[in-house]
PDB file of C-alpha atoms in Angstrom:
ATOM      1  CA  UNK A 189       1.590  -9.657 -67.266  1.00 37.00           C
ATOM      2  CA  UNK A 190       0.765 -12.746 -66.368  1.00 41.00           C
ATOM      3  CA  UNK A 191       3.740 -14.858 -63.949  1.00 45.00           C
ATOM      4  CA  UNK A 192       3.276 -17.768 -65.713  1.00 53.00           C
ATOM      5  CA  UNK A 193       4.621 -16.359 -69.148  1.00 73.00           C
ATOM      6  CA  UNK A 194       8.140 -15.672 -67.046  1.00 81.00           C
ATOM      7  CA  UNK A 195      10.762 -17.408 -68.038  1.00 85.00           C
ATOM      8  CA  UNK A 196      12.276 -19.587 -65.455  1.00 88.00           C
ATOM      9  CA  UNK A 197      15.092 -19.155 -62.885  1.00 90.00           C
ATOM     10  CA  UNK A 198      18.324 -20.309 -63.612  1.00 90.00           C
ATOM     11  CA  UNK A 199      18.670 -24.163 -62.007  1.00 88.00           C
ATOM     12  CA  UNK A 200      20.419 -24.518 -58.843  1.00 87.00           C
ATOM     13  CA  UNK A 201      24.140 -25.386 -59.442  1.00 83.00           C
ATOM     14  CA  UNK A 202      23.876 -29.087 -58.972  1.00 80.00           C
ATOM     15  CA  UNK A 203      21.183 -29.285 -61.698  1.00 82.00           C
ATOM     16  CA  UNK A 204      22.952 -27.439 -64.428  1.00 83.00           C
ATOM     17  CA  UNK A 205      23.601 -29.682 -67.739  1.00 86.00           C
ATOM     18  CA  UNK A 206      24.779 -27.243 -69.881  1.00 90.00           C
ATOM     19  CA  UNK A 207      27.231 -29.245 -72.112  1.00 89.00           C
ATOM     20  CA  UNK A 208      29.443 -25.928 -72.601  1.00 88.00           C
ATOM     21  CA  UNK A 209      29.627 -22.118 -72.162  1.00 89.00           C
ATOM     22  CA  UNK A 210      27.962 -22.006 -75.800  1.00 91.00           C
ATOM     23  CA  UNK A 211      25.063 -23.513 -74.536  1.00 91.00           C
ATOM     24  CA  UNK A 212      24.698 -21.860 -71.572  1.00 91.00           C
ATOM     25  CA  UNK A 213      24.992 -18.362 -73.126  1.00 91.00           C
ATOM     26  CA  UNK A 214      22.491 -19.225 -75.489  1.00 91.00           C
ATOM     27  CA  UNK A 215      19.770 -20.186 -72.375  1.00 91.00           C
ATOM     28  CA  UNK A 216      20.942 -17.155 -70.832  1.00 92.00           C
ATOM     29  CA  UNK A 217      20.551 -14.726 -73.575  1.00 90.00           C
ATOM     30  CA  UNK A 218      16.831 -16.168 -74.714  1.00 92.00           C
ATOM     31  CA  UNK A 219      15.717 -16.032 -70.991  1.00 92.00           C
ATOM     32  CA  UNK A 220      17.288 -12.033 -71.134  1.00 91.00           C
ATOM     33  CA  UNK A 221      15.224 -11.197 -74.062  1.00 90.00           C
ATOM     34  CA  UNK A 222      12.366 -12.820 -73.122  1.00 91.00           C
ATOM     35  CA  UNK A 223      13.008 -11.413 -70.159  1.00 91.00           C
ATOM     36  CA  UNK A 224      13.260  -7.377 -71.551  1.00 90.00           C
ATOM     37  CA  UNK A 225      10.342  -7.612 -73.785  1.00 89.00           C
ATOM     38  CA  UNK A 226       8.084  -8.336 -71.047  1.00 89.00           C
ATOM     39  CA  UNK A 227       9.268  -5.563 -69.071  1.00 89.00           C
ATOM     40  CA  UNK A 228      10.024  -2.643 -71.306  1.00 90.00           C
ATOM     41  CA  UNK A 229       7.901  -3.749 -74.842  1.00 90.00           C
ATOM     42  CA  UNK A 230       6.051  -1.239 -76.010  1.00 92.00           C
ATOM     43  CA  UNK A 231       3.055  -3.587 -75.451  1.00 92.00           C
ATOM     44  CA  UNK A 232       3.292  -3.193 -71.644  1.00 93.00           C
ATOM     45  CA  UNK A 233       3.383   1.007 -72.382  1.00 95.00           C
ATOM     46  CA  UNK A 234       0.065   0.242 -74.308  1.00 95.00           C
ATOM     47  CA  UNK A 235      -1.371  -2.283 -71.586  1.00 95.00           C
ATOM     48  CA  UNK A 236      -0.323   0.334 -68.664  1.00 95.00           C
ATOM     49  CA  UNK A 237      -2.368   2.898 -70.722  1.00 96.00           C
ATOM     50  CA  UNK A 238      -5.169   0.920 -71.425  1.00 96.00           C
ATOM     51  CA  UNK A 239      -5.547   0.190 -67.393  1.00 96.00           C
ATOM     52  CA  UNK A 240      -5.736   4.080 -67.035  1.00 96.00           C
ATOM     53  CA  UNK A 241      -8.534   4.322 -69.300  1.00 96.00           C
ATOM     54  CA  UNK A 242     -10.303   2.002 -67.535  1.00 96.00           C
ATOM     55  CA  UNK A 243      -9.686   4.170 -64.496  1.00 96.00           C
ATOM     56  CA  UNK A 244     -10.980   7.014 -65.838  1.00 96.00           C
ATOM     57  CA  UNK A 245     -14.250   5.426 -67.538  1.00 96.00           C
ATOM     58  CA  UNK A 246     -14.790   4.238 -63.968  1.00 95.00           C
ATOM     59  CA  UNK A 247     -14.294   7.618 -62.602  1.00 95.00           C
ATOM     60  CA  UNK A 248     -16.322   9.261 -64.597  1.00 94.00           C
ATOM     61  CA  UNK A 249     -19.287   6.817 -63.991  1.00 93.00           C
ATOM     62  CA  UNK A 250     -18.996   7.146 -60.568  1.00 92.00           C
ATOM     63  CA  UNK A 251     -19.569  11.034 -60.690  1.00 90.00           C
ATOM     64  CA  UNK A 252     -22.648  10.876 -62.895  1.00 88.00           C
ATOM     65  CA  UNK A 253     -24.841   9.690 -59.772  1.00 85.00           C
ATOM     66  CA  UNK A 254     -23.307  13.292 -58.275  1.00 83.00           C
ATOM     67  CA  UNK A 255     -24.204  15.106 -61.277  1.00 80.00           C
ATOM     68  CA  UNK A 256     -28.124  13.754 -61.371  1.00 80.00           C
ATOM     69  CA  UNK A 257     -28.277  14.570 -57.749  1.00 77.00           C
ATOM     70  CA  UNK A 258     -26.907  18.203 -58.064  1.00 75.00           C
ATOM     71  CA  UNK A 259     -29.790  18.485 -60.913  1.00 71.00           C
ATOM     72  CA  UNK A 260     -32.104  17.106 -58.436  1.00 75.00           C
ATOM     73  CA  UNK A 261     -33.080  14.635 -61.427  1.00 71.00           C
ATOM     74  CA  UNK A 262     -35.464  11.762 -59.533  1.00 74.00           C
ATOM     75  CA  UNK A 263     -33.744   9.000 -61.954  1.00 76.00           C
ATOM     76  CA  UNK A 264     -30.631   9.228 -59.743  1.00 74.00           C
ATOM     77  CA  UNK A 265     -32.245   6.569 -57.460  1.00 81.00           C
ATOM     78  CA  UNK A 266     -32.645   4.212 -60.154  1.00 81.00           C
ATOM     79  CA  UNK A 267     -29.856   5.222 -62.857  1.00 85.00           C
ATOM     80  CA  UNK A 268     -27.161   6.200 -59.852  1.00 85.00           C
ATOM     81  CA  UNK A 269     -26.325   2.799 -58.302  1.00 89.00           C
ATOM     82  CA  UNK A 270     -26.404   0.872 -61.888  1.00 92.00           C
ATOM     83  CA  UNK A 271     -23.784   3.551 -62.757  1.00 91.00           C
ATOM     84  CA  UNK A 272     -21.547   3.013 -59.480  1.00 91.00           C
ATOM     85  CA  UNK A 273     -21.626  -0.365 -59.794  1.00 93.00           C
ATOM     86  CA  UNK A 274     -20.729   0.070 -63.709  1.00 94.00           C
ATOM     87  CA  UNK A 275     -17.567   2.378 -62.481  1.00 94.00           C
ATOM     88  CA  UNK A 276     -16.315  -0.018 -59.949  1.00 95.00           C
ATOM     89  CA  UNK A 277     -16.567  -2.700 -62.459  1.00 95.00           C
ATOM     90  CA  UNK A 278     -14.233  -0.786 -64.787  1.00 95.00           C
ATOM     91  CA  UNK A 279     -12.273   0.765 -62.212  1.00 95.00           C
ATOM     92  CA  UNK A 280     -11.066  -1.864 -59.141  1.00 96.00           C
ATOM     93  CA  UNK A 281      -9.753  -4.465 -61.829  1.00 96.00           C
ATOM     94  CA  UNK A 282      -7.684  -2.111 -63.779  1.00 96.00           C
ATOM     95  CA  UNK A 283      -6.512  -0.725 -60.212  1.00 96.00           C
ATOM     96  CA  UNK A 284      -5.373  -4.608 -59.923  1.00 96.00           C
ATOM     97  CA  UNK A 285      -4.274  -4.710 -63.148  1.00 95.00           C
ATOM     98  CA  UNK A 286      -1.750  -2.053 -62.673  1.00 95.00           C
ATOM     99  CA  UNK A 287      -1.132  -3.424 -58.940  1.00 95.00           C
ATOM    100  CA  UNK A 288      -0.393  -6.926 -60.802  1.00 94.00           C
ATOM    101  CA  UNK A 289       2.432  -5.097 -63.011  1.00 92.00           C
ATOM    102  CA  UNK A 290       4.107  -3.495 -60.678  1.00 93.00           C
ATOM    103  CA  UNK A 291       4.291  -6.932 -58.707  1.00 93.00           C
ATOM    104  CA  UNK A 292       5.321  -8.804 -62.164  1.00 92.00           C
ATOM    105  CA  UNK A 293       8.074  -6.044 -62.597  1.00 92.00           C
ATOM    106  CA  UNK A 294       9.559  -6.929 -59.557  1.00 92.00           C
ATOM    107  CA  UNK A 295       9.887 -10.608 -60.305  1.00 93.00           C
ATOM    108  CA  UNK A 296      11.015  -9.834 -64.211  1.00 92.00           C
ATOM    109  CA  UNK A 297      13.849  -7.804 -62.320  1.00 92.00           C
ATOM    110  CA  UNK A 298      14.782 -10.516 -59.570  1.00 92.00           C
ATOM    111  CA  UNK A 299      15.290 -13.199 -62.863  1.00 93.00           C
ATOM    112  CA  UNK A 300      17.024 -10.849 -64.779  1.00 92.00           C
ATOM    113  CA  UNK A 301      19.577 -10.766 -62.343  1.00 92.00           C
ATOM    114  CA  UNK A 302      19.823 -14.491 -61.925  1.00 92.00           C
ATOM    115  CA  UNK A 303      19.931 -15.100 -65.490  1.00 92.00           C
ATOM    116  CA  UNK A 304      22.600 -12.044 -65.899  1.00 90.00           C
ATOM    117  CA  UNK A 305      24.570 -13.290 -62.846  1.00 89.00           C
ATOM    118  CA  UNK A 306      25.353 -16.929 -64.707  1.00 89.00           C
ATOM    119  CA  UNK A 307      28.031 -15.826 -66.984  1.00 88.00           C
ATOM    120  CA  UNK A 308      29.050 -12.324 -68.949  1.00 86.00           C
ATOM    121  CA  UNK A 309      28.628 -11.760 -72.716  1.00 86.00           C
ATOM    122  CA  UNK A 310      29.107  -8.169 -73.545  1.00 85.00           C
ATOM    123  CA  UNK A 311      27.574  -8.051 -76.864  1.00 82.00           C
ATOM    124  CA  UNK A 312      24.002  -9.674 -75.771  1.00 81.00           C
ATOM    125  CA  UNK A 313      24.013  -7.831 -72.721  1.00 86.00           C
ATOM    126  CA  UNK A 314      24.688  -4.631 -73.987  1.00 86.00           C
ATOM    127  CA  UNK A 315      21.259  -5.261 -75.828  1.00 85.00           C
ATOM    128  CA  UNK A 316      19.608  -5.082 -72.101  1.00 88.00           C
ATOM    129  CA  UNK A 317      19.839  -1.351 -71.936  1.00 89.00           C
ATOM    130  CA  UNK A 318      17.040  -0.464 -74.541  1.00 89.00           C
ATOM    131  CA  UNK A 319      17.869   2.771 -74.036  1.00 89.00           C
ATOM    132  CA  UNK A 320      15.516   3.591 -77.043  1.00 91.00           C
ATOM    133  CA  UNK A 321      12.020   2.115 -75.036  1.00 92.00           C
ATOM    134  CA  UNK A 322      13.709   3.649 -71.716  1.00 92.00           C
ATOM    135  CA  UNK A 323      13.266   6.871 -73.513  1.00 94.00           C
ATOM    136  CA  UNK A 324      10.070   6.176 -74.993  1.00 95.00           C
ATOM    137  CA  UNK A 325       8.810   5.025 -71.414  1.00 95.00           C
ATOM    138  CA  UNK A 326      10.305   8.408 -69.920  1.00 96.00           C
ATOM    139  CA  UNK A 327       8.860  10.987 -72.793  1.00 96.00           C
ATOM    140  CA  UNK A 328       5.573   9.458 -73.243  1.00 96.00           C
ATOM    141  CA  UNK A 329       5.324   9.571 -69.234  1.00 96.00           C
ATOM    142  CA  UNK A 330       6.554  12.895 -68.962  1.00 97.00           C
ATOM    143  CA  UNK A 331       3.639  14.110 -71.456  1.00 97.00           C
ATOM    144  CA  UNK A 332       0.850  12.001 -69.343  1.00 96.00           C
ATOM    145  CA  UNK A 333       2.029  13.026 -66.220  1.00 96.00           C
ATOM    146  CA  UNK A 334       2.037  16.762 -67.346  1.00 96.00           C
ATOM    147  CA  UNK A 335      -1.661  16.505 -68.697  1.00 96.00           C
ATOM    148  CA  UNK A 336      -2.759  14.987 -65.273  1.00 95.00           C
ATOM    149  CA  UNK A 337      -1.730  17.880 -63.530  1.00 94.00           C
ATOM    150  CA  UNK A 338      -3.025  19.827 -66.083  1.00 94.00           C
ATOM    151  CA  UNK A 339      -6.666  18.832 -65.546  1.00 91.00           C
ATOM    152  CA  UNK A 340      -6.136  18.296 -61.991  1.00 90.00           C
ATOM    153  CA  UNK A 341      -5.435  21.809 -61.112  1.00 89.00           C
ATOM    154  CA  UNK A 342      -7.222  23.562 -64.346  1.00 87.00           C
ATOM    155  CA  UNK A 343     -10.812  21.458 -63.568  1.00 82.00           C
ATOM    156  CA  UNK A 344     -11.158  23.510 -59.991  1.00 79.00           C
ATOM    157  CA  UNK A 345      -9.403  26.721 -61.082  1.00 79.00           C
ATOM    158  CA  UNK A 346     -11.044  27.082 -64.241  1.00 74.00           C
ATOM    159  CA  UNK A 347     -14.646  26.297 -62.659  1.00 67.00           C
ATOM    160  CA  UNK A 348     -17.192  28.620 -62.804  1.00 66.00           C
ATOM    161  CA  UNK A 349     -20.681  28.715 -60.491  1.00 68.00           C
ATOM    162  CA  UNK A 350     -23.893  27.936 -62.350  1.00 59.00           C
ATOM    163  CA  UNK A 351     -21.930  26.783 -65.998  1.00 61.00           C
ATOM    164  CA  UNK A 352     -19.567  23.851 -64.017  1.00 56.00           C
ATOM    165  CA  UNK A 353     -21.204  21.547 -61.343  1.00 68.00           C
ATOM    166  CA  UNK A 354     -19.375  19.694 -58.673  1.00 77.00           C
ATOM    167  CA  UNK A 355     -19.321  16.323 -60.397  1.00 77.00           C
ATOM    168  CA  UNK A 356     -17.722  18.448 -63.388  1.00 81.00           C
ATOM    169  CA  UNK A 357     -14.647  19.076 -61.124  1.00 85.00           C
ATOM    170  CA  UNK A 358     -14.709  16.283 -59.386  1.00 88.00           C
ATOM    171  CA  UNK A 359     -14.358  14.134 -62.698  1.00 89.00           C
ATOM    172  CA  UNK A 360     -11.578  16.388 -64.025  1.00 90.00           C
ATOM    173  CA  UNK A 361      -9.670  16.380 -60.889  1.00 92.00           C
ATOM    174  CA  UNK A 362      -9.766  12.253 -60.666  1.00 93.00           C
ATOM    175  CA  UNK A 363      -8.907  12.007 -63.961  1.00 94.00           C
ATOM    176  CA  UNK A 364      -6.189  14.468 -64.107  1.00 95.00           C
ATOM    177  CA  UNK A 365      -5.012  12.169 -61.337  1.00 95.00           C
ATOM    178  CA  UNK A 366      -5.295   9.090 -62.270  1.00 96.00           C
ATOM    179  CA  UNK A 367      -3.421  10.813 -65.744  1.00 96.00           C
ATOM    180  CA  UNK A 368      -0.566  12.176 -63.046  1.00 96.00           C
ATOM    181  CA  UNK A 369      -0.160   8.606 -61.568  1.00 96.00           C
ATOM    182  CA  UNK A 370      -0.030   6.856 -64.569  1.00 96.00           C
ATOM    183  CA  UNK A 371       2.549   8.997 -66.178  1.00 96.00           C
ATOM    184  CA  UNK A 372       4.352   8.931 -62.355  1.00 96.00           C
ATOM    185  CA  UNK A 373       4.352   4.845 -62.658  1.00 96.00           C
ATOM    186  CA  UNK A 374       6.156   4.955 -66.016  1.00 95.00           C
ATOM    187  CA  UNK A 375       8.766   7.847 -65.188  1.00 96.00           C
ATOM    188  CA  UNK A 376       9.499   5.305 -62.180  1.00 95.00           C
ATOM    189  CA  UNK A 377       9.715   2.440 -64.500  1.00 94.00           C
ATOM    190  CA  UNK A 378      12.103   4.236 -66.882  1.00 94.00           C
ATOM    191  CA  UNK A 379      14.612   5.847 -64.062  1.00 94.00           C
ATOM    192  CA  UNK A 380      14.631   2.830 -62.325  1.00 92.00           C
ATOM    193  CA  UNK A 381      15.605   0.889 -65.281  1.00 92.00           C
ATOM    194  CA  UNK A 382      17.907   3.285 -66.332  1.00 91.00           C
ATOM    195  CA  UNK A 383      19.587   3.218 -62.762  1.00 91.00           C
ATOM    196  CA  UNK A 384      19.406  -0.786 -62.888  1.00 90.00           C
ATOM    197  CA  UNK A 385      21.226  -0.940 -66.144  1.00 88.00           C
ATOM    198  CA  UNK A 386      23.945   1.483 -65.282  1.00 87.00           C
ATOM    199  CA  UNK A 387      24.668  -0.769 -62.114  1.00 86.00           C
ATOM    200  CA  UNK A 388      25.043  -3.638 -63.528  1.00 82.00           C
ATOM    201  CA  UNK A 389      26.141  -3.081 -67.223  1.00 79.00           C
ATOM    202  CA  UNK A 390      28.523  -0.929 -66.388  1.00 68.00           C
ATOM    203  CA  UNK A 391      31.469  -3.563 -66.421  1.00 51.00           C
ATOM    204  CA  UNK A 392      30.866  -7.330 -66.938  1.00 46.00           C
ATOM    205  CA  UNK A 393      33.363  -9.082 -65.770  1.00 43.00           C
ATOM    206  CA  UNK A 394      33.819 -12.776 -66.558  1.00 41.00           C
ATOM    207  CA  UNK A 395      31.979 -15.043 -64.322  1.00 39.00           C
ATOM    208  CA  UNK A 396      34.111 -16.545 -62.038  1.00 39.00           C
ATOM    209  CA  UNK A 397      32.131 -19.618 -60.703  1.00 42.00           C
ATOM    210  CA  UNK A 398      32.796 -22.942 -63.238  1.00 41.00           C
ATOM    211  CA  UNK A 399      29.961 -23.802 -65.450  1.00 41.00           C
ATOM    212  CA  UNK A 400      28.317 -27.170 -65.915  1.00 40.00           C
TER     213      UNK A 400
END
């Protein structure tokens, strides 16, 4: 996700204009949502997914050179490096992609807690634990993660000389992997939010700093 969608910080405390508390908790809880949806929408599940797929179409481009070679086809010199340069097209910018996220996550969860550390409102915050996507994040991961090692362990073991070449198992075992990592970067997501939440949610005290 983009930085620039963000919401911003909280102004320093000299700059703050808010007329009343009203007001103020009304900023604070749009920022929040805002805030949420960009981290834990389902449309961040779907982009995370979409960034894997890219990683695997990459992958497997980058093996067929391997395969053409092992079948000693002469078209390898002409097909292979249109097909690696194909694969790294597909596969470094949805390695940055998911780089990108993991960078925007951090920032979504350094404003949350400015935002969250202005003031305490109990029945808007409570809304912050989306313990319904958490889930969603943490099953659907689970169930990626498992078919990555799935293929990453059945592509070798499962092999068999003269039926499966090498660029067979090598293409299983990257994408079971890239599968595996993907379902590992969501599982971290979903803990981590889960652990986040239950540290700061778990009381909310009134603010004790005056408001302007």
């Amino acid at each position: 996700m983009p930085r620039r969608t963000l919401p911003p910080p909280p102004p320093p405390v000299h700059l703050r204009t808010w007329p009343d508390r009203n007001a103020l908790l009304y900023d604070r809880g749009m920022a929040l949502e805002a805030l949420r949806t960009r981290s834990l929408g389902l449309h961040r599940l779907l982009l995370l997914w979409l960034f894997a797929l890219g990683c695997v179409i990459g992958w497997a481009l980058l093996t067929v050179p391997l395969g053409m070679i092992e079948d000693h086809d002469v078209m390898a010199f002409v097909l292979g490096p249109i097909c690696a340069v194909l694969g790294l097209g597909a596969l470094v910018p949805s390695v940055i992609g998911v780089v990108v996220g993991i960078r925007n996550d951090r920032k979504t969860r350094e404003l949350t807690d400015s935002w969250l550390a202005l003031d305490s409102d109990p029945p808007s915050d409570s809304a912050l634990r989306s313990p319904g996507l958490s889930l969603c994040w943490l099953l659907s991961s689970l169930l990626v993660s498992a078919l990555g090692l799935w293929a990453s362990f059945a592509s070798p073991a499962y092999a068999e000389p003269g039926r499966d070449s090498y660029s067979d198992v090598a293409l299983g075992m990257g994408a079971g992997l890239i599968l595996w990592l993907t379902g590992l970067i969501g599982i971290t997501k979903a803990t981590g939010h889960y652990r986040w939440a239950i540290r700061k949610l778990r009381s909310s005290p009134a603010a004790d700093a005056p408001h302007q």
